[in-house]
Amino acid sequence: MSKLDDLLEDYEFLDADERYRLLIELGRALEPMPDALKTDATLVRGCSASVWVYPTPAGETLHFLADSNAAITKGIVALVLAAVQDQPARTVAETDIVAALAPFDLKNQLSSNRTQGVPNM
């Protein structure tokens, strides 16, 4: 079972307020991203909040550092990372993030402003 599957298992049993709290907790638990990496080059376009993603090679896999200036968005970033973190570059490139996050039903749980940037992440 992947980390994303584990998160979904917990997420499905929560009510709306608890889901918000879980997303915020996931965002807070992200590995810190140094401010020096938060540049125009690492900024994700198309997000209503500021989101930065920085890939680092780790042997045969990619490890991502990411951050956002909005708590809920940062939690969504954490979900995206749960789908691709420490995977081979080919796997990351082939991952359909929108499909991977579809079971979380974020479009019906959150405003469209918060979810519009997911495909760009």
PDB file of C-alpha atoms in Angstrom:
ATOM      1  CA  MET A   1       0.000   0.000   0.000  1.00  0.00           C
ATOM      2  CA  SER A   2       1.374   3.439  -0.915  1.00  0.00           C
ATOM      3  CA  LYS A   3       1.544   6.360   1.450  1.00  0.00           C
ATOM      4  CA  LEU A   4      -1.213   8.035  -0.572  1.00  0.00           C
ATOM      5  CA  ASP A   5      -3.429   4.953  -0.093  1.00  0.00           C
ATOM      6  CA  ASP A   6      -2.765   5.062   3.650  1.00  0.00           C
ATOM      7  CA  LEU A   7      -3.749   8.737   3.747  1.00  0.00           C
ATOM      8  CA  LEU A   8      -6.922   8.045   1.772  1.00  0.00           C
ATOM      9  CA  GLU A   9      -7.902   5.314   4.208  1.00  0.00           C
ATOM     10  CA  ASP A  10      -7.773   7.846   7.064  1.00  0.00           C
ATOM     11  CA  TYR A  11      -9.285  10.685   5.018  1.00  0.00           C
ATOM     12  CA  GLU A  12     -12.408   8.728   4.041  1.00  0.00           C
ATOM     13  CA  PHE A  13     -13.514   8.361   7.651  1.00  0.00           C
ATOM     14  CA  LEU A  14     -13.264  12.048   8.503  1.00  0.00           C
ATOM     15  CA  ASP A  15     -15.919  14.746   8.329  1.00  0.00           C
ATOM     16  CA  ALA A  16     -15.248  17.992   6.447  1.00  0.00           C
ATOM     17  CA  ASP A  17     -13.691  19.876   9.383  1.00  0.00           C
ATOM     18  CA  GLU A  18     -11.446  16.957  10.266  1.00  0.00           C
ATOM     19  CA  ARG A  19     -10.355  16.710   6.624  1.00  0.00           C
ATOM     20  CA  TYR A  20      -9.263  20.351   6.727  1.00  0.00           C
ATOM     21  CA  ARG A  21      -7.312  19.650   9.896  1.00  0.00           C
ATOM     22  CA  LEU A  22      -5.671  16.598   8.332  1.00  0.00           C
ATOM     23  CA  LEU A  23      -4.595  18.619   5.288  1.00  0.00           C
ATOM     24  CA  ILE A  24      -3.149  21.329   7.530  1.00  0.00           C
ATOM     25  CA  GLU A  25      -1.276  18.700   9.586  1.00  0.00           C
ATOM     26  CA  LEU A  26       0.104  17.091   6.418  1.00  0.00           C
ATOM     27  CA  GLY A  27       1.347  20.476   5.258  1.00  0.00           C
ATOM     28  CA  ARG A  28       2.992  21.194   8.593  1.00  0.00           C
ATOM     29  CA  ALA A  29       4.748  17.823   8.438  1.00  0.00           C
ATOM     30  CA  LEU A  30       6.428  18.549   5.102  1.00  0.00           C
ATOM     31  CA  GLU A  31      10.193  18.598   5.130  1.00  0.00           C
ATOM     32  CA  PRO A  32      11.244  22.262   5.411  1.00  0.00           C
ATOM     33  CA  MET A  33      12.150  23.955   2.147  1.00  0.00           C
ATOM     34  CA  PRO A  34      14.942  26.522   2.506  1.00  0.00           C
ATOM     35  CA  ASP A  35      13.863  30.038   1.572  1.00  0.00           C
ATOM     36  CA  ALA A  36      16.782  30.225  -0.887  1.00  0.00           C
ATOM     37  CA  LEU A  37      15.002  27.601  -3.021  1.00  0.00           C
ATOM     38  CA  LYS A  38      11.760  29.586  -3.173  1.00  0.00           C
ATOM     39  CA  THR A  39      12.509  31.360  -6.411  1.00  0.00           C
ATOM     40  CA  ASP A  40      10.688  32.211  -9.600  1.00  0.00           C
ATOM     41  CA  ALA A  41      12.195  29.056 -11.125  1.00  0.00           C
ATOM     42  CA  THR A  42      10.610  26.789  -8.491  1.00  0.00           C
ATOM     43  CA  LEU A  43       7.271  28.629  -8.346  1.00  0.00           C
ATOM     44  CA  VAL A  44       4.355  26.561  -9.661  1.00  0.00           C
ATOM     45  CA  ARG A  45       2.330  28.577 -12.152  1.00  0.00           C
ATOM     46  CA  GLY A  46      -1.457  28.423 -12.084  1.00  0.00           C
ATOM     47  CA  CYS A  47      -1.924  28.136  -8.324  1.00  0.00           C
ATOM     48  CA  SER A  48      -3.925  30.793  -6.499  1.00  0.00           C
ATOM     49  CA  ALA A  49      -1.538  30.491  -3.531  1.00  0.00           C
ATOM     50  CA  SER A  50       2.218  30.519  -3.904  1.00  0.00           C
ATOM     51  CA  VAL A  51       3.587  26.988  -4.283  1.00  0.00           C
ATOM     52  CA  TRP A  52       7.234  26.083  -4.752  1.00  0.00           C
ATOM     53  CA  VAL A  53       8.529  22.642  -5.735  1.00  0.00           C
ATOM     54  CA  TYR A  54      12.185  21.691  -5.993  1.00  0.00           C
ATOM     55  CA  PRO A  55      13.229  18.229  -7.174  1.00  0.00           C
ATOM     56  CA  THR A  56      16.504  16.767  -5.992  1.00  0.00           C
ATOM     57  CA  PRO A  57      18.036  13.611  -7.414  1.00  0.00           C
ATOM     58  CA  ALA A  58      18.573  10.920  -4.800  1.00  0.00           C
ATOM     59  CA  GLY A  59      20.295   8.081  -6.584  1.00  0.00           C
ATOM     60  CA  GLU A  60      17.769   6.544  -8.974  1.00  0.00           C
ATOM     61  CA  THR A  61      14.856   8.490  -7.504  1.00  0.00           C
ATOM     62  CA  LEU A  62      13.643  12.052  -7.104  1.00  0.00           C
ATOM     63  CA  HIS A  63      13.129  13.633  -3.717  1.00  0.00           C
ATOM     64  CA  PHE A  64      11.041  16.794  -3.613  1.00  0.00           C
ATOM     65  CA  LEU A  65      11.120  19.788  -1.349  1.00  0.00           C
ATOM     66  CA  ALA A  66       7.946  21.852  -1.490  1.00  0.00           C
ATOM     67  CA  ASP A  67       6.170  24.642   0.322  1.00  0.00           C
ATOM     68  CA  SER A  68       3.191  26.967   0.064  1.00  0.00           C
ATOM     69  CA  ASN A  69       2.194  30.200   1.724  1.00  0.00           C
ATOM     70  CA  ALA A  70      -1.322  28.816   2.416  1.00  0.00           C
ATOM     71  CA  ALA A  71      -1.986  26.059   4.957  1.00  0.00           C
ATOM     72  CA  ILE A  72      -4.639  24.095   3.036  1.00  0.00           C
ATOM     73  CA  THR A  73      -2.692  24.384  -0.220  1.00  0.00           C
ATOM     74  CA  LYS A  74       0.402  23.145   1.580  1.00  0.00           C
ATOM     75  CA  GLY A  75      -1.608  20.108   2.641  1.00  0.00           C
ATOM     76  CA  ILE A  76      -2.610  19.483  -0.972  1.00  0.00           C
ATOM     77  CA  VAL A  77       1.073  19.748  -1.903  1.00  0.00           C
ATOM     78  CA  ALA A  78       1.764  17.087   0.733  1.00  0.00           C
ATOM     79  CA  LEU A  79      -0.801  14.804  -0.944  1.00  0.00           C
ATOM     80  CA  VAL A  80       0.869  15.336  -4.315  1.00  0.00           C
ATOM     81  CA  LEU A  81       4.237  14.490  -2.812  1.00  0.00           C
ATOM     82  CA  ALA A  82       2.801  11.362  -1.198  1.00  0.00           C
ATOM     83  CA  ALA A  83       2.049  10.138  -4.719  1.00  0.00           C
ATOM     84  CA  VAL A  84       5.531  10.755  -6.166  1.00  0.00           C
ATOM     85  CA  GLN A  85       8.085  11.207  -3.394  1.00  0.00           C
ATOM     86  CA  ASP A  86      11.257   9.128  -3.765  1.00  0.00           C
ATOM     87  CA  GLN A  87      10.081   7.458  -6.970  1.00  0.00           C
ATOM     88  CA  PRO A  88      12.128   7.020 -10.167  1.00  0.00           C
ATOM     89  CA  ALA A  89      11.935  10.046 -12.482  1.00  0.00           C
ATOM     90  CA  ARG A  90      10.082   8.011 -15.122  1.00  0.00           C
ATOM     91  CA  THR A  91       7.418   7.014 -12.587  1.00  0.00           C
ATOM     92  CA  VAL A  92       7.040  10.626 -11.464  1.00  0.00           C
ATOM     93  CA  ALA A  93       6.667  11.819 -15.069  1.00  0.00           C
ATOM     94  CA  GLU A  94       4.079   9.138 -15.827  1.00  0.00           C
ATOM     95  CA  THR A  95       2.007   9.726 -12.683  1.00  0.00           C
ATOM     96  CA  ASP A  96      -1.387  11.262 -13.347  1.00  0.00           C
ATOM     97  CA  ILE A  97      -1.648  13.419 -10.239  1.00  0.00           C
ATOM     98  CA  VAL A  98      -5.248  14.426 -10.911  1.00  0.00           C
ATOM     99  CA  ALA A  99      -6.259  10.752 -11.119  1.00  0.00           C
ATOM    100  CA  ALA A 100      -4.146   9.837  -8.077  1.00  0.00           C
ATOM    101  CA  LEU A 101      -5.900  12.498  -5.983  1.00  0.00           C
ATOM    102  CA  ALA A 102      -9.390  11.897  -7.437  1.00  0.00           C
ATOM    103  CA  PRO A 103     -10.443   9.555  -4.586  1.00  0.00           C
ATOM    104  CA  PHE A 104      -9.913  12.447  -2.167  1.00  0.00           C
ATOM    105  CA  ASP A 105     -12.691  14.348  -3.987  1.00  0.00           C
ATOM    106  CA  LEU A 106     -10.915  17.636  -3.308  1.00  0.00           C
ATOM    107  CA  LYS A 107     -13.030  19.536  -5.859  1.00  0.00           C
ATOM    108  CA  ASN A 108     -16.120  18.884  -3.748  1.00  0.00           C
ATOM    109  CA  GLN A 109     -14.336  19.353  -0.430  1.00  0.00           C
ATOM    110  CA  LEU A 110     -12.458  22.584  -1.190  1.00  0.00           C
ATOM    111  CA  SER A 111     -12.968  25.719  -3.230  1.00  0.00           C
ATOM    112  CA  SER A 112     -11.922  25.606  -6.881  1.00  0.00           C
ATOM    113  CA  ASN A 113      -9.254  28.235  -6.097  1.00  0.00           C
ATOM    114  CA  ARG A 114      -7.504  25.736  -3.829  1.00  0.00           C
ATOM    115  CA  THR A 115      -7.563  22.867  -6.304  1.00  0.00           C
ATOM    116  CA  GLN A 116      -7.044  24.630  -9.645  1.00  0.00           C
ATOM    117  CA  GLY A 117      -3.264  24.339  -9.491  1.00  0.00           C
ATOM    118  CA  VAL A 118      -3.092  20.588  -8.765  1.00  0.00           C
ATOM    119  CA  PRO A 119      -2.429  19.611 -12.402  1.00  0.00           C
ATOM    120  CA  ASN A 120       0.457  22.097 -12.509  1.00  0.00           C
ATOM    121  CA  MET A 121       2.070  20.646  -9.420  1.00  0.00           C
TER     122      MET A 121
END
